[in-house]
PDB file of C-alpha atoms in Angstrom:
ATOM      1  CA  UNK Y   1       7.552  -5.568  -5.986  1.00  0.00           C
ATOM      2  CA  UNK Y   2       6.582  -3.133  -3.272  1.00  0.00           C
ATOM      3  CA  UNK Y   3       7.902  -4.809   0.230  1.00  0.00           C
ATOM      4  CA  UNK Y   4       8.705  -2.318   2.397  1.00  0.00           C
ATOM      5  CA  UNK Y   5       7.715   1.309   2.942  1.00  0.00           C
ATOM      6  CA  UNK Y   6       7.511   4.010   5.788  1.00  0.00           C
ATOM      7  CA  UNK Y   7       4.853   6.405   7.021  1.00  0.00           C
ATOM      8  CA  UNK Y   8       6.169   9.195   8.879  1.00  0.00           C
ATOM      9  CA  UNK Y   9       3.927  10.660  11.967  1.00  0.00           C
ATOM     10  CA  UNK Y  10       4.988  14.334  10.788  1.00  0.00           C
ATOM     11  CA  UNK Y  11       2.889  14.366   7.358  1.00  0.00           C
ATOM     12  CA  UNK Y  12       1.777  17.496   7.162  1.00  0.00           C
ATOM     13  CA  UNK Y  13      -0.327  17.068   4.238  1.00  0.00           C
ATOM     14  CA  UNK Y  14      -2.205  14.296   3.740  1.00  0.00           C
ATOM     15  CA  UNK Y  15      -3.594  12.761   0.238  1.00  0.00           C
ATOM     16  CA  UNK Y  16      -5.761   9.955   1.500  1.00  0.00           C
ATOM     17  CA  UNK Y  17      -9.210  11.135   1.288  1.00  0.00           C
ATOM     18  CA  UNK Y  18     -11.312  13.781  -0.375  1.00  0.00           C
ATOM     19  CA  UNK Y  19     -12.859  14.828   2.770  1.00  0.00           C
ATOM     20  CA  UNK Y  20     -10.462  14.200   5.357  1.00  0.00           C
ATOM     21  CA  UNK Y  21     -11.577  12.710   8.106  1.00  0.00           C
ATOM     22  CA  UNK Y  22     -10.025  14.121  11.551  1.00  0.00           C
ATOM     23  CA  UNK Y  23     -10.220  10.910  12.893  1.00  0.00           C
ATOM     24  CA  UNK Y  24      -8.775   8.607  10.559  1.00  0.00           C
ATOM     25  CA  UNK Y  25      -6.114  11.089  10.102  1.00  0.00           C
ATOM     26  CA  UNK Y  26      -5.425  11.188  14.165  1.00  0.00           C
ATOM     27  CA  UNK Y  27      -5.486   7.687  14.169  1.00  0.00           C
ATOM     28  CA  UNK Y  28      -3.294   7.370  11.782  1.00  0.00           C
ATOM     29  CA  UNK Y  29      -0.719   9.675  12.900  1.00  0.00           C
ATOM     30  CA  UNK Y  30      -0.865   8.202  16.757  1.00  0.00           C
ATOM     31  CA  UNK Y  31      -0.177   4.527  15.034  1.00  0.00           C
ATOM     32  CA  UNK Y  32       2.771   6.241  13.146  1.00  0.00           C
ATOM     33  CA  UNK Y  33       3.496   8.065  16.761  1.00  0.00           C
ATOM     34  CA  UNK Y  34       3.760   4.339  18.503  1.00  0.00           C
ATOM     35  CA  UNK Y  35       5.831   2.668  15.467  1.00  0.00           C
ATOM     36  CA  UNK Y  36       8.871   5.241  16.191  1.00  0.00           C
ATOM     37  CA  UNK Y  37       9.473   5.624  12.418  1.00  0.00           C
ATOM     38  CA  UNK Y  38       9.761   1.588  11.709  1.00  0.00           C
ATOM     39  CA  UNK Y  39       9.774   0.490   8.120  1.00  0.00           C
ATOM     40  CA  UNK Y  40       6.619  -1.542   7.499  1.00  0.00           C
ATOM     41  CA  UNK Y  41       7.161  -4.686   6.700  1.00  0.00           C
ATOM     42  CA  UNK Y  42       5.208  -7.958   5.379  1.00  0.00           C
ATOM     43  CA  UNK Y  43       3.739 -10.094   8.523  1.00  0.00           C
ATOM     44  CA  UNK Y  44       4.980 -13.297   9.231  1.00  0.00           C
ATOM     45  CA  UNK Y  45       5.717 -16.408  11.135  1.00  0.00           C
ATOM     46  CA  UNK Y  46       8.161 -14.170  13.081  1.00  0.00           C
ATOM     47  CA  UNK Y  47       7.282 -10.694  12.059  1.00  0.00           C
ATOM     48  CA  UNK Y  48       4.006 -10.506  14.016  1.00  0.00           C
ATOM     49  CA  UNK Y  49       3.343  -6.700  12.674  1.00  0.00           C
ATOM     50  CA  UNK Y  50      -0.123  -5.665  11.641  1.00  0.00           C
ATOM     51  CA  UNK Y  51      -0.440  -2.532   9.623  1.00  0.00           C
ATOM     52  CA  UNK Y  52      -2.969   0.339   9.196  1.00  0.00           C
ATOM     53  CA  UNK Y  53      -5.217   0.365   6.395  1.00  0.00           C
ATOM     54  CA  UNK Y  54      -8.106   2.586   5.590  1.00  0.00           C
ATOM     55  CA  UNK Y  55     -11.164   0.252   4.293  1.00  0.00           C
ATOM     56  CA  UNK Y  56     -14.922   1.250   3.744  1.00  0.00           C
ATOM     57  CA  UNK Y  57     -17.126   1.168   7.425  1.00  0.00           C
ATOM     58  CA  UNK Y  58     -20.880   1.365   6.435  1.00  0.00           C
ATOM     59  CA  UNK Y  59     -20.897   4.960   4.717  1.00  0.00           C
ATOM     60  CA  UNK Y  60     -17.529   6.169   6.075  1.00  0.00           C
ATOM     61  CA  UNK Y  61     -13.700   5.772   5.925  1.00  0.00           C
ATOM     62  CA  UNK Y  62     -12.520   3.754   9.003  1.00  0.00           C
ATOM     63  CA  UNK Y  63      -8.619   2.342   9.788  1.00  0.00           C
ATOM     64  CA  UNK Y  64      -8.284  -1.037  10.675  1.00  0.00           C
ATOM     65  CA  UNK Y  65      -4.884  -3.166  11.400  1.00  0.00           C
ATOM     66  CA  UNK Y  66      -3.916  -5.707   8.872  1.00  0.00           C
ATOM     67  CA  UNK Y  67      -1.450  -8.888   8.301  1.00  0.00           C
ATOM     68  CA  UNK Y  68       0.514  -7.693   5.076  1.00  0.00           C
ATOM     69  CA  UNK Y  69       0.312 -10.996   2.936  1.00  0.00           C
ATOM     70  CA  UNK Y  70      -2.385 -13.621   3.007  1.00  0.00           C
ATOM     71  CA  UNK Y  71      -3.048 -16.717   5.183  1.00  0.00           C
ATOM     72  CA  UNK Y  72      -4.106 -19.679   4.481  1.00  0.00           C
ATOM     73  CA  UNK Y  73      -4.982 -22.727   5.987  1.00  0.00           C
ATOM     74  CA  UNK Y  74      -3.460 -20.629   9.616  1.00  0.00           C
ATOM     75  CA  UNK Y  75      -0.451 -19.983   8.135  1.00  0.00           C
ATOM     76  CA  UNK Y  76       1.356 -17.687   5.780  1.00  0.00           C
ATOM     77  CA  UNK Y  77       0.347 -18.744   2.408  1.00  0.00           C
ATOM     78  CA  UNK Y  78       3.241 -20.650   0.585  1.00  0.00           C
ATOM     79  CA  UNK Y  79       2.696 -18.491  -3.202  1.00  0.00           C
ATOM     80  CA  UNK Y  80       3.803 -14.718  -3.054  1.00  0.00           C
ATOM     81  CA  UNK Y  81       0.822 -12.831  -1.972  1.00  0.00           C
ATOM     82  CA  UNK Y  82       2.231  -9.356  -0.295  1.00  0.00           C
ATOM     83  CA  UNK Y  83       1.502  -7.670  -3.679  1.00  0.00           C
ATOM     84  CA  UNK Y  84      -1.180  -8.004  -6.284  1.00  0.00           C
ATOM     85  CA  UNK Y  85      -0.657  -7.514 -10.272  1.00  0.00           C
ATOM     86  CA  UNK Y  86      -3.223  -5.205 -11.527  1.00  0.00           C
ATOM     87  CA  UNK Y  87      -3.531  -6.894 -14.829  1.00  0.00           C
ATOM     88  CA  UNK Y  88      -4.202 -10.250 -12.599  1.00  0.00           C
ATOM     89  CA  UNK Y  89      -7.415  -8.409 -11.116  1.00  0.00           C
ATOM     90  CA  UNK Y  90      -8.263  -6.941 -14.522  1.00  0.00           C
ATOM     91  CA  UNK Y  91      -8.595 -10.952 -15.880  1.00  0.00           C
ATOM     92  CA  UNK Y  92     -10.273 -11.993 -12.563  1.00  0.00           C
ATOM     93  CA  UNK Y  93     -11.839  -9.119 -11.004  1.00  0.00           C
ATOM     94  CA  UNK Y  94     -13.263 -11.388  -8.578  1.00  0.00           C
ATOM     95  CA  UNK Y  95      -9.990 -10.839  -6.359  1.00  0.00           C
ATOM     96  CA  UNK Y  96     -11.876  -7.302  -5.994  1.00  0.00           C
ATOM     97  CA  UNK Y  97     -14.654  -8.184  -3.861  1.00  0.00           C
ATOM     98  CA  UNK Y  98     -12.614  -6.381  -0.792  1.00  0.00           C
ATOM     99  CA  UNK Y  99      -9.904  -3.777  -1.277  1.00  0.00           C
ATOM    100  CA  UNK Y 100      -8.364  -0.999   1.491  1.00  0.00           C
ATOM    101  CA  UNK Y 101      -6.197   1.921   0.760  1.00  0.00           C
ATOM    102  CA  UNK Y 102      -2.790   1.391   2.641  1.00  0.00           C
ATOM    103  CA  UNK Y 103      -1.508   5.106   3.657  1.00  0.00           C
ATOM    104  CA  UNK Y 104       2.362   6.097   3.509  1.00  0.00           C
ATOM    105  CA  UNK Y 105       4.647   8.379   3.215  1.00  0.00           C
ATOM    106  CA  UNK Y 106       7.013   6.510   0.438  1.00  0.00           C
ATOM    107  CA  UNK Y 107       8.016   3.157  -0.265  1.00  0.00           C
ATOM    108  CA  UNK Y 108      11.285   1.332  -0.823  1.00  0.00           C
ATOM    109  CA  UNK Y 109      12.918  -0.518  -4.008  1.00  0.00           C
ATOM    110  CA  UNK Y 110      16.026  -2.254  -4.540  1.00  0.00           C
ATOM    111  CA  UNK Y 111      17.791  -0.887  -7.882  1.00  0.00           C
ATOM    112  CA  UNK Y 112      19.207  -3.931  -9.581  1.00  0.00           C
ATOM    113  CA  UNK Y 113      21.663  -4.512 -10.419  1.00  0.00           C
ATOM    114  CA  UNK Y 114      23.331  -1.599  -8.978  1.00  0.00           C
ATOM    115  CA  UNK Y 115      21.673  -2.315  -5.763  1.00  0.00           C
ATOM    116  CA  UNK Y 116      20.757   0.982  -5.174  1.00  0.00           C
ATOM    117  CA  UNK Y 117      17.895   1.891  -2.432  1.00  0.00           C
ATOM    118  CA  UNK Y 118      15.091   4.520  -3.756  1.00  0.00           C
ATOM    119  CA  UNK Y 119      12.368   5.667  -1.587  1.00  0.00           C
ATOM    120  CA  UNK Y 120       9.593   6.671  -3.860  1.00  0.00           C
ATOM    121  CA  UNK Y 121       6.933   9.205  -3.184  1.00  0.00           C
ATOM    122  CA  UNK Y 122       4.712  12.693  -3.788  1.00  0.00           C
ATOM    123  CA  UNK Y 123       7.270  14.610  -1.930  1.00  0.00           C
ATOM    124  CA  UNK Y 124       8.127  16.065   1.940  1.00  0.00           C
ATOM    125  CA  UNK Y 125       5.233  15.494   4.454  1.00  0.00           C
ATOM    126  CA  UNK Y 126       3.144  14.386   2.163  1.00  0.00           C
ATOM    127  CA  UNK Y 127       0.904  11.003   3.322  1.00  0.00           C
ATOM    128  CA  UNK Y 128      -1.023   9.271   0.494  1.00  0.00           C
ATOM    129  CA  UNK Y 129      -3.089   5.810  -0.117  1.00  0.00           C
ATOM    130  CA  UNK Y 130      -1.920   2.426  -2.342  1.00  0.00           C
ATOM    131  CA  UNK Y 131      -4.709   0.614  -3.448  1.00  0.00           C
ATOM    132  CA  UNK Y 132      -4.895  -2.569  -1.952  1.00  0.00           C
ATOM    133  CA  UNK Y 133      -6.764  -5.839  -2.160  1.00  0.00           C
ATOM    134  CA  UNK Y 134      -7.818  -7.731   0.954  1.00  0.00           C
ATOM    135  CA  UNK Y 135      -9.247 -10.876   2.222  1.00  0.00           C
ATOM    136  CA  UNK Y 136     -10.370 -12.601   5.894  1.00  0.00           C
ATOM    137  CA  UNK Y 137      -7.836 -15.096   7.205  1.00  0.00           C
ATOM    138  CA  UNK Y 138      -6.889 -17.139  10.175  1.00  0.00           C
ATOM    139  CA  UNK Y 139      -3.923 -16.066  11.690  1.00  0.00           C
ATOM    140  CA  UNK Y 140      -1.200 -19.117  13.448  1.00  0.00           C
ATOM    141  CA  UNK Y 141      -3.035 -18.173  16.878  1.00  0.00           C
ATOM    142  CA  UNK Y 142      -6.167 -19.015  15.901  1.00  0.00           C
ATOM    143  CA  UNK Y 143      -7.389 -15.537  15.137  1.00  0.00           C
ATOM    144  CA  UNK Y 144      -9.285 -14.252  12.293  1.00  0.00           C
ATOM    145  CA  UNK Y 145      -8.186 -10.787  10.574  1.00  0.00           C
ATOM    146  CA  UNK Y 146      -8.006  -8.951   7.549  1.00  0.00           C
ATOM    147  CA  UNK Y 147      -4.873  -9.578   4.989  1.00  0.00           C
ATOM    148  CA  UNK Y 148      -4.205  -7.089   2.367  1.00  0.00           C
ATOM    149  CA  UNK Y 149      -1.886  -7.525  -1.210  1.00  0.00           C
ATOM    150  CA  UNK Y 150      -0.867  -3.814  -2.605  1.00  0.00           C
ATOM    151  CA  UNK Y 151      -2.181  -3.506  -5.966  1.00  0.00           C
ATOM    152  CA  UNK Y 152       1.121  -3.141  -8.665  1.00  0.00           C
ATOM    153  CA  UNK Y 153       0.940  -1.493 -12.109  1.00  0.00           C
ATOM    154  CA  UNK Y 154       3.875  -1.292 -14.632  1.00  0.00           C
ATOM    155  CA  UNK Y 155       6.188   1.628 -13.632  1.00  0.00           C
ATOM    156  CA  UNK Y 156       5.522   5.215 -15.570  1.00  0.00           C
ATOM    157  CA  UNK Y 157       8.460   5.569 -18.135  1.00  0.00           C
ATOM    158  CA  UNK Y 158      10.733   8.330 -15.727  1.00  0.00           C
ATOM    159  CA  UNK Y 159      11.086   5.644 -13.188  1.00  0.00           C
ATOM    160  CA  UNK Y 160      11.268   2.160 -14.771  1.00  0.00           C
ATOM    161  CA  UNK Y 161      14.900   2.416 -14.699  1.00  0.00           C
ATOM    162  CA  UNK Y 162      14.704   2.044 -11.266  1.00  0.00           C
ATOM    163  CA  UNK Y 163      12.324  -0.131 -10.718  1.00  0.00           C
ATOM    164  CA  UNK Y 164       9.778  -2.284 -13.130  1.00  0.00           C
ATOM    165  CA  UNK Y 165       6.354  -1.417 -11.313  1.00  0.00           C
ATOM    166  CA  UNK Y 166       4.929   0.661  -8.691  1.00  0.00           C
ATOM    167  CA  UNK Y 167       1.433   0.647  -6.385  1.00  0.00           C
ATOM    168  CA  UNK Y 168      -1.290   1.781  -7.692  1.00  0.00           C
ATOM    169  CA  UNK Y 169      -1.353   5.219  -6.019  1.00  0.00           C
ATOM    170  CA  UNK Y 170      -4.978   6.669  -5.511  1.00  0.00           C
ATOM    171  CA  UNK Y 171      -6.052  10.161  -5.868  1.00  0.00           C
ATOM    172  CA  UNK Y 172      -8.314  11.795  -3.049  1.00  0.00           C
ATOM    173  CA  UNK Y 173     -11.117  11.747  -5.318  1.00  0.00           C
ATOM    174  CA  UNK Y 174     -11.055   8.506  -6.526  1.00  0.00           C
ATOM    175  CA  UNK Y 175     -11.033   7.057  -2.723  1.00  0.00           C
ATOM    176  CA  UNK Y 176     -14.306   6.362  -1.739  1.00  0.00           C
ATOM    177  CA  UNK Y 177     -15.253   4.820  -4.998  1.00  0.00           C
ATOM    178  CA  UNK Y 178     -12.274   2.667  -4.768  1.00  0.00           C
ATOM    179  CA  UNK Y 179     -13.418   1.441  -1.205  1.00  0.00           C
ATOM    180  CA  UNK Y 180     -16.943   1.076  -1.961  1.00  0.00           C
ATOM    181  CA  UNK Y 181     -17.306   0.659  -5.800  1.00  0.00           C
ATOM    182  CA  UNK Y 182     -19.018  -2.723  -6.901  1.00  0.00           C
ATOM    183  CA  UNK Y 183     -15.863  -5.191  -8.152  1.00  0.00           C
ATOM    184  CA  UNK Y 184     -15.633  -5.362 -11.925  1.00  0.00           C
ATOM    185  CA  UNK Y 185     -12.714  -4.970 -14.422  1.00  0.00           C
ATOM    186  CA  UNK Y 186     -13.802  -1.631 -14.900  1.00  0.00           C
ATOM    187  CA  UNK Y 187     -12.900  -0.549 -11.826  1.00  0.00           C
ATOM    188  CA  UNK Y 188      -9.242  -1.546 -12.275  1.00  0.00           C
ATOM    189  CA  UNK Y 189      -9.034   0.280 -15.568  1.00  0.00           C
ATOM    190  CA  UNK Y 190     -10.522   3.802 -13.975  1.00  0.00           C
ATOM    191  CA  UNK Y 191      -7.859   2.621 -10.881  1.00  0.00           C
ATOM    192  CA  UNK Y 192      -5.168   2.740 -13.463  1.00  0.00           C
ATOM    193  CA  UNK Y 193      -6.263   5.720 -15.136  1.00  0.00           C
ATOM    194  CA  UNK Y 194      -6.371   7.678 -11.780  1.00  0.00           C
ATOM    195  CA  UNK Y 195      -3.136   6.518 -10.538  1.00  0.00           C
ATOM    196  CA  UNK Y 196      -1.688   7.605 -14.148  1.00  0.00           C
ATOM    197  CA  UNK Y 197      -2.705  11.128 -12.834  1.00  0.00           C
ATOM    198  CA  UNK Y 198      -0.138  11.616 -10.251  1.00  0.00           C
ATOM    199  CA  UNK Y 199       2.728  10.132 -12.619  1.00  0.00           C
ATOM    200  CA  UNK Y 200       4.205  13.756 -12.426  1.00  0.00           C
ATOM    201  CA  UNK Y 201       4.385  14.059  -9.427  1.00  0.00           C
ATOM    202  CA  UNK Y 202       6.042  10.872  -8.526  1.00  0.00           C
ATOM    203  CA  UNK Y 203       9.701  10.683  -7.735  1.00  0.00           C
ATOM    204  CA  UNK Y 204      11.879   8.453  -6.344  1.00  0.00           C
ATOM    205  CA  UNK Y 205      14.982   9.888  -3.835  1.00  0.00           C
ATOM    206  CA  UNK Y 206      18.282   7.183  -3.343  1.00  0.00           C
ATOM    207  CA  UNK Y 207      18.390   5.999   0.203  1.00  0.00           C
ATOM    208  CA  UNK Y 208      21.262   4.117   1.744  1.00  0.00           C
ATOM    209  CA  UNK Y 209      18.986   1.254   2.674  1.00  0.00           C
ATOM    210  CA  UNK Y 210      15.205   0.857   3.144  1.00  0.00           C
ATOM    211  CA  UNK Y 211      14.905   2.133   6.443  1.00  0.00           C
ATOM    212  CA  UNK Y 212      14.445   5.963   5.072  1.00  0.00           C
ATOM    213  CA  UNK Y 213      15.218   8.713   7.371  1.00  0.00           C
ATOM    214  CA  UNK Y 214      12.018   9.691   8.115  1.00  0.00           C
ATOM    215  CA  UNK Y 215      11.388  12.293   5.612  1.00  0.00           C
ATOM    216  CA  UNK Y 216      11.274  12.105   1.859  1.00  0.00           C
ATOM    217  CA  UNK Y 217      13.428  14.575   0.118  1.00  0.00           C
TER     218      UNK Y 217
END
């Protein structure tokens, strides 16, 4: 289970989009900027945080802030909804009829039963997207916004030691069809194929606890 990562306003290299859009990217790194390195965390009753994602704006990328988890009924829902199992979307691709790219620099999981933190990632200064599912909702104020689940897969074999499963990471090139593709099973397999792609490059540093140091390795 993903439930905590960082995104570091110094990426210097950013893995989010093919073409690279100036302003996502600024707006992006001034949100990062204002967070002052803070772990991102699921939203709550008293975690109130909303987090950038990058979701599909007529014919172009846009960012948008987002309740990590979904609500229901006004409230939090009461099932565990801050992550998504691909295999889940693959029987009932109807959960794909939204989905957002959530940009970071490396997430956090708890080795068990060592307890042992890992922040997992492509490397130093490097920002890149998690595929993410998302859905309107009605937030305990009254307010409607966008909730988004990160998309899991089972971990590649050099890392399930450490941890079971991992997002479903999304290569430049696959964005835009990821954002804008029609929902259909099909697009979770070539998700899963695409994501397989940057299993080499994946590693995973240990961390004291989950609030990083800013940098990965």
């Amino acid at each position: 289970m993903c439930a905590s990562y960082g995104l570091d306003p110094r990426f210097t290299d950013a893995e989010l989009l093919a073409e690279a859009d100036e302003a996502v990217l600024d707006g992006l790194r001034s949100w990062a900027e204002k967070n002052a390195g803070e772990t991102l965390r699921p939203t709550g009753r008293n975690l109130r945080n909303l987090n950038p994602v990058i979701v599909h704006d007529e014919d172009s990328p846009a960012l948008e802030s987002a309740w990590w988890g979904y609500l229901v009924d006004g409230a939090p829902a009461r099932f565990p909804s801050i992550n998504t199992r691909s295999e889940r979307l693959q029987d009932r691709p109807g959960g794909l009829r939204s989905r957002a790219i959530v940009p970071t620099t490396g997430w956090y999981e708890l080795q068990k039963p060592d307890r042992i933190w890992h922040e997992f990632g492509l490397g130093a200064g490097v920002a890149f997207g998690m595929a993410a599912v998302t859905q309107r909702g009605q937030t305990p104020d009254g307010e409607w916004t966008t909730c988004y689940s990160i998309v899991m897969r089972p971990a590649p074999a050099h890392l399930a030691a450490l941890h079971d499963r991992v997002p479903v990471l999304i290569p430049t090139a696959f964005a835009q069809e990821w954002l804008s593709a029609r929902p259909s099973r099909e697009l979770v397999d070539e998700a899963l194929l695409e994501a397989a792609s940057l299993d080499e490059r994946l590693r995973a540093e240990p961390r004291p606890d989950d609030r990083g140091d800013g940098m990965l390795f």
